[in-house]
mmCIF file of C-alpha atoms in Angstrom:
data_model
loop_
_atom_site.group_PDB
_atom_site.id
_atom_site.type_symbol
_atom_site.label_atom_id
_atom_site.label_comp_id
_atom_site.label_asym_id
_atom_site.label_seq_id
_atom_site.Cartn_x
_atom_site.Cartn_y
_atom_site.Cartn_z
ATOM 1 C CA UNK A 1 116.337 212.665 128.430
ATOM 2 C CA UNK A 2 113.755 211.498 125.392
ATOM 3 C CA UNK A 3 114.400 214.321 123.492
ATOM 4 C CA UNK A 4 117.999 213.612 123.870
ATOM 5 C CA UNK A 5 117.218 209.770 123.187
ATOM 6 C CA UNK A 6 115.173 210.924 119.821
ATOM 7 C CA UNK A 7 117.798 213.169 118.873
ATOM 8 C CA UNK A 8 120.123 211.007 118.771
ATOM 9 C CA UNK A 9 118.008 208.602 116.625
ATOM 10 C CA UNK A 10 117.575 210.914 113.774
ATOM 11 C CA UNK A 11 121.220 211.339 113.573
ATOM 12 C CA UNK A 12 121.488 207.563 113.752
ATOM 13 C CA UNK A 13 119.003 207.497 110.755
ATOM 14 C CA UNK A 14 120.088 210.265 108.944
ATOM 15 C CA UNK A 15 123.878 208.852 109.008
ATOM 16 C CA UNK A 16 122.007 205.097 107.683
ATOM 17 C CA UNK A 17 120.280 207.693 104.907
ATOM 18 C CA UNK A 18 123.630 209.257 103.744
ATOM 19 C CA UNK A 19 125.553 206.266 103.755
ATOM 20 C CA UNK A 20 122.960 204.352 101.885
ATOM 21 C CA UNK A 21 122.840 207.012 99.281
ATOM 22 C CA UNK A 22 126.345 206.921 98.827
ATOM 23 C CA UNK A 23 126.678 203.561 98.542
ATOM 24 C CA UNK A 24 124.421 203.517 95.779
ATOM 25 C CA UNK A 25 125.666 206.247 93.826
ATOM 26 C CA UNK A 26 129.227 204.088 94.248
ATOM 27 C CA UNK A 27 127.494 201.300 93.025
ATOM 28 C CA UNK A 28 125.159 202.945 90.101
ATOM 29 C CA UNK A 29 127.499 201.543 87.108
ATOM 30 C CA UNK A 30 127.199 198.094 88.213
ATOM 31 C CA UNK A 31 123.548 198.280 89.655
ATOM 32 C CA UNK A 32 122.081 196.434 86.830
ATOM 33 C CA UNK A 33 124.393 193.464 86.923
ATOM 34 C CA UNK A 34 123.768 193.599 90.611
ATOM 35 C CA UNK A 35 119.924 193.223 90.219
ATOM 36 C CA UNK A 36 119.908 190.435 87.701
ATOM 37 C CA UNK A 37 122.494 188.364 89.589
ATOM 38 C CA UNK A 38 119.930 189.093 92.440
ATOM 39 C CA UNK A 39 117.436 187.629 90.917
ATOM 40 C CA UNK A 40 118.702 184.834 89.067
ATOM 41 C CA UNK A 41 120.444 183.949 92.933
ATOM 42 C CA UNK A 42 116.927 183.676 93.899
ATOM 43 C CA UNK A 43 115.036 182.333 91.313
ATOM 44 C CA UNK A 44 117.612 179.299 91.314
ATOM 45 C CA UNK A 45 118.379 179.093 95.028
ATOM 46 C CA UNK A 46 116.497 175.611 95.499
ATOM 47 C CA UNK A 47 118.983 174.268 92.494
ATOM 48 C CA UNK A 48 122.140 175.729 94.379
ATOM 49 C CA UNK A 49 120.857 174.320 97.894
ATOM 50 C CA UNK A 50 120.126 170.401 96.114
ATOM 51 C CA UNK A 51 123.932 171.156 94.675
ATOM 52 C CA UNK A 52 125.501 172.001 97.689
ATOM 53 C CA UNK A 53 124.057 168.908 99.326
ATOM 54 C CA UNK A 54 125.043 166.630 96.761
ATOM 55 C CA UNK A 55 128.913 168.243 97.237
ATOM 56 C CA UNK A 56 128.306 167.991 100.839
ATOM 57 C CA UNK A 57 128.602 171.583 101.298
ATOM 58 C CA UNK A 58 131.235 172.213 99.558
ATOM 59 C CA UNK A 59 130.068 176.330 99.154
ATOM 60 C CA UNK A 60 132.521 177.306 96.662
ATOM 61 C CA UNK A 61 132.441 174.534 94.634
ATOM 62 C CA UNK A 62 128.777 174.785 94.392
ATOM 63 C CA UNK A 63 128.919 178.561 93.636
ATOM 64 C CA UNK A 64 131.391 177.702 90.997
ATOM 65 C CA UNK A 65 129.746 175.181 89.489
ATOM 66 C CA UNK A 66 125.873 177.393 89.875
ATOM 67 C CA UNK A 67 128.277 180.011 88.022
ATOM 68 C CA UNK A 68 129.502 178.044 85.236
ATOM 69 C CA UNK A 69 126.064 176.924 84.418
ATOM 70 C CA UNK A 70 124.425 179.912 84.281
ATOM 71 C CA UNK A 71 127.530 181.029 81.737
ATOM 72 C CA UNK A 72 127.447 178.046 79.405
ATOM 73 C CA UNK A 73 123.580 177.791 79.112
ATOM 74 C CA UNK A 74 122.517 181.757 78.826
ATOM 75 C CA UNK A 75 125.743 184.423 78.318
ATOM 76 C CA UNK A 76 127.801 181.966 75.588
ATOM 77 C CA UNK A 77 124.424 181.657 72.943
ATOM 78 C CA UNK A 78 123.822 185.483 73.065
ATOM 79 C CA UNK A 79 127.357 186.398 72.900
ATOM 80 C CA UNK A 80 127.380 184.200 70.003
ATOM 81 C CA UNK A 81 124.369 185.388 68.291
ATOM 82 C CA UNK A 82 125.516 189.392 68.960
ATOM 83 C CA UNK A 83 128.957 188.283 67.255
ATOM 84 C CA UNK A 84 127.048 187.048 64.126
ATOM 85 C CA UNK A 85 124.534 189.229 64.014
ATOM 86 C CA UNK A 86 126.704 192.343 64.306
ATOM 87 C CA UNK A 87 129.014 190.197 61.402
ATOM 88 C CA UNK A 88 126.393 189.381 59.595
ATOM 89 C CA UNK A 89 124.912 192.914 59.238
ATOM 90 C CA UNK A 90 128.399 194.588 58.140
ATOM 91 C CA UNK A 91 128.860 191.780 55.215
ATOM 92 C CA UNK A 92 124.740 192.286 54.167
ATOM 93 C CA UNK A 93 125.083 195.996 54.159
ATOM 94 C CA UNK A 94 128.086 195.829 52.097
ATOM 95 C CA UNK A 95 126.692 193.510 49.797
ATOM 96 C CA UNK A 96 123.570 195.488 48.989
ATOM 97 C CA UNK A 97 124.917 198.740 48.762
ATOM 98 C CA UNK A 98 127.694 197.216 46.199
ATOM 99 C CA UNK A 99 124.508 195.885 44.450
ATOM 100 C CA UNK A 100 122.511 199.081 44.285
ATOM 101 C CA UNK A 101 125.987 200.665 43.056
ATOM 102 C CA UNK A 102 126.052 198.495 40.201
ATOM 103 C CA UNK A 103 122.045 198.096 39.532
ATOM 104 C CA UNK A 104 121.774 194.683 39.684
ATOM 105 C CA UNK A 105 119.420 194.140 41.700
ATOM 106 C CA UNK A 106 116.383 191.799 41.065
ATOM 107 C CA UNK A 107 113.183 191.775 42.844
ATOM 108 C CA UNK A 108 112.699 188.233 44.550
ATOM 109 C CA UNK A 109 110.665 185.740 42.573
ATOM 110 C CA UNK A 110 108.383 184.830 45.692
ATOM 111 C CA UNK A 111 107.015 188.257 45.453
ATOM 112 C CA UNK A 112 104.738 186.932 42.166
ATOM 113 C CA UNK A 113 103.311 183.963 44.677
ATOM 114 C CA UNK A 114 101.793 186.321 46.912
ATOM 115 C CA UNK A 115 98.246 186.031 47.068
ATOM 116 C CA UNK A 116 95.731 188.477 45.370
ATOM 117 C CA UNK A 117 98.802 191.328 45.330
ATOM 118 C CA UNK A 118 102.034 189.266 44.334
ATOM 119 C CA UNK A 119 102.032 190.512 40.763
ATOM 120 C CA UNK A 120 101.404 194.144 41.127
ATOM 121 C CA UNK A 121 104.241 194.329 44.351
ATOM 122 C CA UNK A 122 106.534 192.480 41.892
ATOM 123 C CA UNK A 123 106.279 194.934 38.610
ATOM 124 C CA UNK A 124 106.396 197.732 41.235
ATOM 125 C CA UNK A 125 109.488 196.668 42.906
ATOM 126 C CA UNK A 126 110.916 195.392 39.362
ATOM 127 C CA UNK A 127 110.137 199.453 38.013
ATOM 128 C CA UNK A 128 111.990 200.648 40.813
ATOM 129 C CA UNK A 129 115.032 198.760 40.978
ATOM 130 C CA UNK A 130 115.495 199.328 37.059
ATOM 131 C CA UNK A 131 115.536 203.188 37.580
ATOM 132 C CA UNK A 132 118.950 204.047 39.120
ATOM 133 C CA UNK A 133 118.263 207.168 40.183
ATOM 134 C CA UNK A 134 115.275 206.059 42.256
ATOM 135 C CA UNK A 135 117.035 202.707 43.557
ATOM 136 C CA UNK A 136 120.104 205.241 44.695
ATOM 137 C CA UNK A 137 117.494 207.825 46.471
ATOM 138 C CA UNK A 138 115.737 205.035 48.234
ATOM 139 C CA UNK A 139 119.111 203.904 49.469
ATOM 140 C CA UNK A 140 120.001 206.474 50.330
ATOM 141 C CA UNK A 141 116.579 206.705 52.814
ATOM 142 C CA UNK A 142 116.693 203.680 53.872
ATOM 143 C CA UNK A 143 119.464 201.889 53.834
ATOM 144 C CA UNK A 144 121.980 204.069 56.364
ATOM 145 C CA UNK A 145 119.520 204.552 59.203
ATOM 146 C CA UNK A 146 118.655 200.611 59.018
ATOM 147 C CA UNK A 147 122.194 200.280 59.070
ATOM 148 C CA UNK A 148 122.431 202.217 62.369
ATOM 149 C CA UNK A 149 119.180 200.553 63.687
ATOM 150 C CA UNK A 150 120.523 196.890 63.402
ATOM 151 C CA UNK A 151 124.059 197.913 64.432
ATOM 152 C CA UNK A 152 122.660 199.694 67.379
ATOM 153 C CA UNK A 153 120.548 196.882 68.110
ATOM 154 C CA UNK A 154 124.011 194.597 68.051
ATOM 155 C CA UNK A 155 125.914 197.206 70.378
ATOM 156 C CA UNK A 156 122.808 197.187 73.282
ATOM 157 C CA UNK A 157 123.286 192.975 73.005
ATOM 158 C CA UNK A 158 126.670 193.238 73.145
ATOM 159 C CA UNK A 159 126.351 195.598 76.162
ATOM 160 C CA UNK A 160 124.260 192.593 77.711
ATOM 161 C CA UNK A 161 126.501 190.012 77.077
ATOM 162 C CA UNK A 162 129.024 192.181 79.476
ATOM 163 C CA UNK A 163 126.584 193.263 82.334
ATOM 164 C CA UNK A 164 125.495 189.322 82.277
ATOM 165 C CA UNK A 165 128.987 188.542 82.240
ATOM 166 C CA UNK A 166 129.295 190.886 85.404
ATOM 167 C CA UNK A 167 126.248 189.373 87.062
ATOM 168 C CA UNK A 168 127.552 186.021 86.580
ATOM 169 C CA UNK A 169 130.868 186.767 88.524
ATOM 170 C CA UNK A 170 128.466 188.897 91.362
ATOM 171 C CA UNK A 171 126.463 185.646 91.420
ATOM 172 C CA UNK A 172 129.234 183.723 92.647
ATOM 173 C CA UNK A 173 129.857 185.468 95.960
ATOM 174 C CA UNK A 174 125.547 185.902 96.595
ATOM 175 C CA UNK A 175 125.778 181.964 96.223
ATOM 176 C CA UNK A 176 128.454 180.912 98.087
ATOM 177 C CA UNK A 177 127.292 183.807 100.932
ATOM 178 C CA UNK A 178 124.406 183.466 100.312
ATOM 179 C CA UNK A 179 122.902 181.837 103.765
ATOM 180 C CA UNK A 180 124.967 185.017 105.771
ATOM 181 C CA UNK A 181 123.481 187.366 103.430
ATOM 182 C CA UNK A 182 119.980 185.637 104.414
ATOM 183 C CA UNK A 183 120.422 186.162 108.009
ATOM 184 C CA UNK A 184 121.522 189.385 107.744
ATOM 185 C CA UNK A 185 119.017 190.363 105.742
ATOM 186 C CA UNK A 186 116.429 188.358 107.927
ATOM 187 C CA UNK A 187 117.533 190.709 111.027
ATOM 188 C CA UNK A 188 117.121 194.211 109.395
ATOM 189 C CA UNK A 189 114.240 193.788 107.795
ATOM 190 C CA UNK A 190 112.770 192.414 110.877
ATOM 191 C CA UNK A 191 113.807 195.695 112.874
ATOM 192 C CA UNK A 192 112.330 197.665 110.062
ATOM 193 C CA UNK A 193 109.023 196.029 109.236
ATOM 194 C CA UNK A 194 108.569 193.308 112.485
ATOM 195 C CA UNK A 195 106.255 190.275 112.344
ATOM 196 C CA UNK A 196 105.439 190.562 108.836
ATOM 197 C CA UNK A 197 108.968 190.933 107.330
ATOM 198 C CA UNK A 198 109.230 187.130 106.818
ATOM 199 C CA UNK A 199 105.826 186.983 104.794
ATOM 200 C CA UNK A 200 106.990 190.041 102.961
ATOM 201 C CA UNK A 201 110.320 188.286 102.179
ATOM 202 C CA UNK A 202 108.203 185.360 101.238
ATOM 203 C CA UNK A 203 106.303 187.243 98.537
ATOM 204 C CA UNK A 204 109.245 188.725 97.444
ATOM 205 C CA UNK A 205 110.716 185.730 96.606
ATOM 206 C CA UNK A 206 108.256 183.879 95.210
ATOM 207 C CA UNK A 207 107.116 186.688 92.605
ATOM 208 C CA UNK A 208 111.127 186.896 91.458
ATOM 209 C CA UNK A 209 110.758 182.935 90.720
ATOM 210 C CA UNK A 210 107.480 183.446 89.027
ATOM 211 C CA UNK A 211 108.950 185.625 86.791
ATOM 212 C CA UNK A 212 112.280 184.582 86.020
ATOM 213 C CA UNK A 213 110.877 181.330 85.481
ATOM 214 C CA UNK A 214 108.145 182.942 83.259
ATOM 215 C CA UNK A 215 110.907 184.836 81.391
ATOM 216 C CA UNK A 216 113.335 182.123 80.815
ATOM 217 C CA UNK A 217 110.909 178.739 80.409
ATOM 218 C CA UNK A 218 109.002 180.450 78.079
ATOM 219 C CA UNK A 219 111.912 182.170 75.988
ATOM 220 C CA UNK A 220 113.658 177.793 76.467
ATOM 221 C CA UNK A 221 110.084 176.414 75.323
ATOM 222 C CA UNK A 222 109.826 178.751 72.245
ATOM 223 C CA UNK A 223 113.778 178.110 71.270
ATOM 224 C CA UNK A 224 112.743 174.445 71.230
ATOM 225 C CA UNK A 225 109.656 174.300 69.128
ATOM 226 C CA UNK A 226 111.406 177.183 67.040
ATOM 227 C CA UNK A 227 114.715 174.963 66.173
ATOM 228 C CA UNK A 228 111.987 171.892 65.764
ATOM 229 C CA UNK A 229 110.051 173.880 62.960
ATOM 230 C CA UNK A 230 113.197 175.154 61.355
ATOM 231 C CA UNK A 231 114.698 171.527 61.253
ATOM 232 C CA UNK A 232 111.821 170.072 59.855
ATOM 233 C CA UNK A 233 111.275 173.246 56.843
ATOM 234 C CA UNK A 234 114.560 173.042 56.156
ATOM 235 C CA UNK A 235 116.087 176.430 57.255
ATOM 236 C CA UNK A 236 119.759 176.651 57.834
ATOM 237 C CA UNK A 237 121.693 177.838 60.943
ATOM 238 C CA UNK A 238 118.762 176.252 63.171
ATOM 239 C CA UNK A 239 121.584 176.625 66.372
ATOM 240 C CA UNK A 240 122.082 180.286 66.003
ATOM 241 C CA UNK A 241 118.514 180.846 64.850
ATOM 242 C CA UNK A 242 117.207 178.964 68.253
ATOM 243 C CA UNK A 243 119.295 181.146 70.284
ATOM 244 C CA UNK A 244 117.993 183.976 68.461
ATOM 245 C CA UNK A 245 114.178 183.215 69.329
ATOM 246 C CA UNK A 246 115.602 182.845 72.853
ATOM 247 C CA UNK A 247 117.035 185.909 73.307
ATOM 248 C CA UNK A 248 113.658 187.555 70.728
ATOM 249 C CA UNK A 249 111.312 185.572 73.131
ATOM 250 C CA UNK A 250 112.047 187.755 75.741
ATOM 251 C CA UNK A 251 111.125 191.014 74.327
ATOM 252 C CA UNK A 252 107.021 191.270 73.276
ATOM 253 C CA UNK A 253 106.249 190.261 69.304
ATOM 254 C CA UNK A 254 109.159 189.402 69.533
ATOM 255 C CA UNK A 255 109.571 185.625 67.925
ATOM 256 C CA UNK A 256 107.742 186.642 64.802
ATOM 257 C CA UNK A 257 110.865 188.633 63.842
ATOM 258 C CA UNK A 258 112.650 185.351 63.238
ATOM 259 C CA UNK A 259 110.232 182.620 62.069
ATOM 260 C CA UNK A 260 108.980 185.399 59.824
ATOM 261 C CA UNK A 261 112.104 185.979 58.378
ATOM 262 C CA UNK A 262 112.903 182.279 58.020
ATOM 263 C CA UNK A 263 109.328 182.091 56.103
ATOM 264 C CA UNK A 264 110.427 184.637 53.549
ATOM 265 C CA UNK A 265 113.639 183.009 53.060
ATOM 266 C CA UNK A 266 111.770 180.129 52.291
ATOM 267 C CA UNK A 267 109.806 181.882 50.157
ATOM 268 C CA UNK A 268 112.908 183.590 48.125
ATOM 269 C CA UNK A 269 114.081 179.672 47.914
ATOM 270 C CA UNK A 270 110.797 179.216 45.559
ATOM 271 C CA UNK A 271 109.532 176.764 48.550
ATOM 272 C CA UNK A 272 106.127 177.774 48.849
ATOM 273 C CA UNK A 273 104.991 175.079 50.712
ATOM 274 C CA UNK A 274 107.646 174.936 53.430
ATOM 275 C CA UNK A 275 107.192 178.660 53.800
ATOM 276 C CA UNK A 276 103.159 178.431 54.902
ATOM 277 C CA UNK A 277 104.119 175.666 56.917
ATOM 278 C CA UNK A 278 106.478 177.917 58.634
ATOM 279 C CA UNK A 279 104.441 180.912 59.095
ATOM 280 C CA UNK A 280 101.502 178.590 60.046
ATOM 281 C CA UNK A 281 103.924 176.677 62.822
ATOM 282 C CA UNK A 282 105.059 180.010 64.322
ATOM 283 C CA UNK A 283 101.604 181.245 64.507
ATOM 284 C CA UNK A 284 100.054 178.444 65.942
ATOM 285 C CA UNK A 285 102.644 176.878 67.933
ATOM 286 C CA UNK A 286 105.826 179.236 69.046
ATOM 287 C CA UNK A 287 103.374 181.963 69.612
ATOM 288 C CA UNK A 288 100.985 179.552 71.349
ATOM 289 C CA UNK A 289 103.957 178.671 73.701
ATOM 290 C CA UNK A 290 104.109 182.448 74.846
ATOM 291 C CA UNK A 291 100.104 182.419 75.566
ATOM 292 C CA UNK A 292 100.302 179.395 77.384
ATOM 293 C CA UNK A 293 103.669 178.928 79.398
ATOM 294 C CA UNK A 294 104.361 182.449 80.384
ATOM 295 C CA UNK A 295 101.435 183.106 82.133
ATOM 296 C CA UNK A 296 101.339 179.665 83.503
ATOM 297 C CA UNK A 297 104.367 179.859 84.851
ATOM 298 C CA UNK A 298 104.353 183.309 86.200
ATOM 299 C CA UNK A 299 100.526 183.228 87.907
ATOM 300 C CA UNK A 300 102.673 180.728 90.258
ATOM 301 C CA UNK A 301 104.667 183.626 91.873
ATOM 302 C CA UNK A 302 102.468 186.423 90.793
ATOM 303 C CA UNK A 303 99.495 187.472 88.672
ATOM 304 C CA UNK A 304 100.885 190.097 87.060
ATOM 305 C CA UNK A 305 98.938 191.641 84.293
ATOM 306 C CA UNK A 306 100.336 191.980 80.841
ATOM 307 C CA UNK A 307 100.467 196.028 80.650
ATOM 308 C CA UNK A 308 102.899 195.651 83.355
ATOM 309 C CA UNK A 309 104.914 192.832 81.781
ATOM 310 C CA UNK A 310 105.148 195.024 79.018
ATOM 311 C CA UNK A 311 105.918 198.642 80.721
ATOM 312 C CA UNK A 312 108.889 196.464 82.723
ATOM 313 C CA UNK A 313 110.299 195.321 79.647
ATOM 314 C CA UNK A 314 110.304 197.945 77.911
ATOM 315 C CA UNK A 315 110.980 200.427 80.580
ATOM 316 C CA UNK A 316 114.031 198.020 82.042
ATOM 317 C CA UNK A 317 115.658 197.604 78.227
ATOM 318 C CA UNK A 318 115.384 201.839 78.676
ATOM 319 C CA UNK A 319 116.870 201.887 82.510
ATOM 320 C CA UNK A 320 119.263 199.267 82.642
ATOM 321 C CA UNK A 321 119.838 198.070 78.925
ATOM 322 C CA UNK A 322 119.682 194.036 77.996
ATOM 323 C CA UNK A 323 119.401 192.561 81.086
ATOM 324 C CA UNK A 324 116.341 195.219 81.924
ATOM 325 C CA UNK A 325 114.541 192.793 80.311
ATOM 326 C CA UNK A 326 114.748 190.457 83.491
ATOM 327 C CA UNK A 327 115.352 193.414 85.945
ATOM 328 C CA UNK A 328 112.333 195.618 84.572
ATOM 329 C CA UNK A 329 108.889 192.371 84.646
ATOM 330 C CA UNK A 330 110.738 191.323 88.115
ATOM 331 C CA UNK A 331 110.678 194.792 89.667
ATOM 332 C CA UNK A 332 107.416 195.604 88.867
ATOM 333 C CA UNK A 333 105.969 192.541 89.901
ATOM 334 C CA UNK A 334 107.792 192.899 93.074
ATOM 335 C CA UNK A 335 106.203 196.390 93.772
ATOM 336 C CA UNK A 336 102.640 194.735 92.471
ATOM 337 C CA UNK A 337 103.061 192.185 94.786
ATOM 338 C CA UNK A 338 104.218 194.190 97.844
ATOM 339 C CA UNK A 339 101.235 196.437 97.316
ATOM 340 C CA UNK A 340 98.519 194.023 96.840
ATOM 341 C CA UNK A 341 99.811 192.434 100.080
ATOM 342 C CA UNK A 342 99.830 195.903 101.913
ATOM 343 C CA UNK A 343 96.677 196.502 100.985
ATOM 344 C CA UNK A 344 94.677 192.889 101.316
ATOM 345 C CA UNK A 345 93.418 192.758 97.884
ATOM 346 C CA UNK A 346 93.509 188.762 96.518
ATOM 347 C CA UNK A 347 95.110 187.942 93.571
ATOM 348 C CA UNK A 348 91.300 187.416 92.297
ATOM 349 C CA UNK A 349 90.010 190.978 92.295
ATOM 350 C CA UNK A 350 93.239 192.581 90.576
ATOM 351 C CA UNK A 351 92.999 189.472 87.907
ATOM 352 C CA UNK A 352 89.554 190.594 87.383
ATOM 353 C CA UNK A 353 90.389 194.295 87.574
ATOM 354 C CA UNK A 354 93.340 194.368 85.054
#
């Protein structure tokens, strides 16, 4: 009769098995969307429940409007910035390869107002764009493969823009279920783990916040003090530049990229002064917002150390593309969490340890 009994529960489980596994594989192309509407679901599920009270619960209209938000604040700047920057590229590439066709190219003036080196970088650059044959054979190095690099970069952003799109239609239906997908979830994980699923789910839930809120606050903070520094230098296109250290912000070094580039504009503009100010305000106060927010904001869901904040990023951009940059931190820091809680050690020790 029991072995009958346990028979009949490994079939039971091995059926669960196989049909989990083949849900997944179904799933697989839209997995990443999947996991980044997840998260942002539950990183902004005290916004949706103050919502739906204010509509009176009104769930669909809530969803909808949770929806619309999260499209008009996050997927419309970086589908606007991977439109310009893949535009912008194409016209730039065309430009200087007419240039270096022609040979009229001139080094940059700025170059001489580098300190201690300025002059000697400028005659070198000024030798080698007067020899043809060595301007056409460093072209021909460099200037294809950057091409690729940037428009590369452009296609993976563009690919982001559509699994965020995705999430953001996925997000919908966890919001307006949401409180049936709660239960539901509630009940199995109670049959699978008992008394401590609800402290697990706890965790869980509080390291996704810590993180998104990490991610995103930080990435908001820097756009801000970015587009205040640009304003006040001078730079053009502060919009699209803001939601370019936005979407930089969320990948390591990653702001430089953009405040640097505005500083050598700057530069090339023969404003010398505007340009130190620049470089000194990104140094001291965009990248102070990263060393100062981030882990403020993220030690309140979990202290995750920064190795893993950078593996996750780097190993979700590699995984699941753009939006890996949410899905990779938050998955990590999930597992962290999970196993410091399995195995009692206080947030404390592993702060000291990593």
């Amino acid at each position: 009769m029991d072995q009958a009994r346990g028979g009949r529960n490994y079939a039971y489980m091995g059926a669960i098995a196989l049909l989990t596994i083949g849900c997944l594989y179904v799933l697989r192309p839209f997995l990443a969307a999947i996991l980044f509407a997840a998260a942002i679901v539950i990183s902004s599920w005290p916004i949706y429940l103050y919502v739906l009270a204010r509509m009176r619960g009104r769930r669909t209209l809530a969803a909808l409007t949770l929806t619309l938000t999260l499209t008009c604040l996050v997927i419309l700047p970086i589908a606007l910035v991977a439109y310009n920057l893949a535009d912008d590229i194409g016209r730039f590439y065309e430009q200087l390869k007419a240039a270096v066709a022609t040979g009229h190219v001139e080094p940059p003036a700025w170059l001489r107002q580098i300190p201690l080196v300025g002059e000697t970088v400028y005659t070198y650059v000024g030798t080698l764009v007067s020899s043809r044959e060595q301007m056409m054979e460093l072209a021909q190095r460099l200037l294809e493969p950057a091409r690729h690099y940037l428009l590369g970069g452009g296609i993976v952003l563009g690919a982001g823009v559509a699994q965020m799109s995705l999430a953001a239609f996925v997000s919908f239906f966890l919001y307006r279920d949401g409180h049936t997908l709660l239960v539901a979830i509630g009940v199995a994980m109670s049959r699978i783990i008992g008394e401590r699923a609800h402290r697990i789910a706890t965790t869980v839930s509080q390291t996704v916040r810590g993180v998104m809120y990490g991610l995103l606050g930080t990435a908001l903070a820097q756009a801000l003090v970015a587009a205040i520094g640009f304003v006040i230098a001078g730079v053009p296109g502060v919009p699209l530049l803001a939601v370019a250290t936005f979407v930089m912000s969320l990948v390591p070094v990653g702001p430089p990229i953009i405040w640097g580039a505005a500083a050598i504009w700057l530069f090339n503009q023969g404003q010398t002064g505007w340009a130190i100010f620049m470089v000194v305000w990104g140094l001291v106060l965009i990248s102070g917002v990263d060393n100062v927010v981030k882990p403020m904001l993220i030690s309140r869901g979990s202290s995750l150390p920064f190795l893993l904040v950078l593996l996750g990023v780097l190993g979700g951009v590699l995984a699941f593309g753009f939006v890996g940059l949410f899905i990779g931190p938050t998955l990590l820091a999930v597992g962290y969490s999970l196993l410091r809680e399995w195995t009692g050690i206080e947030p404390a020790v592993v702060n000291d340890m990593s």
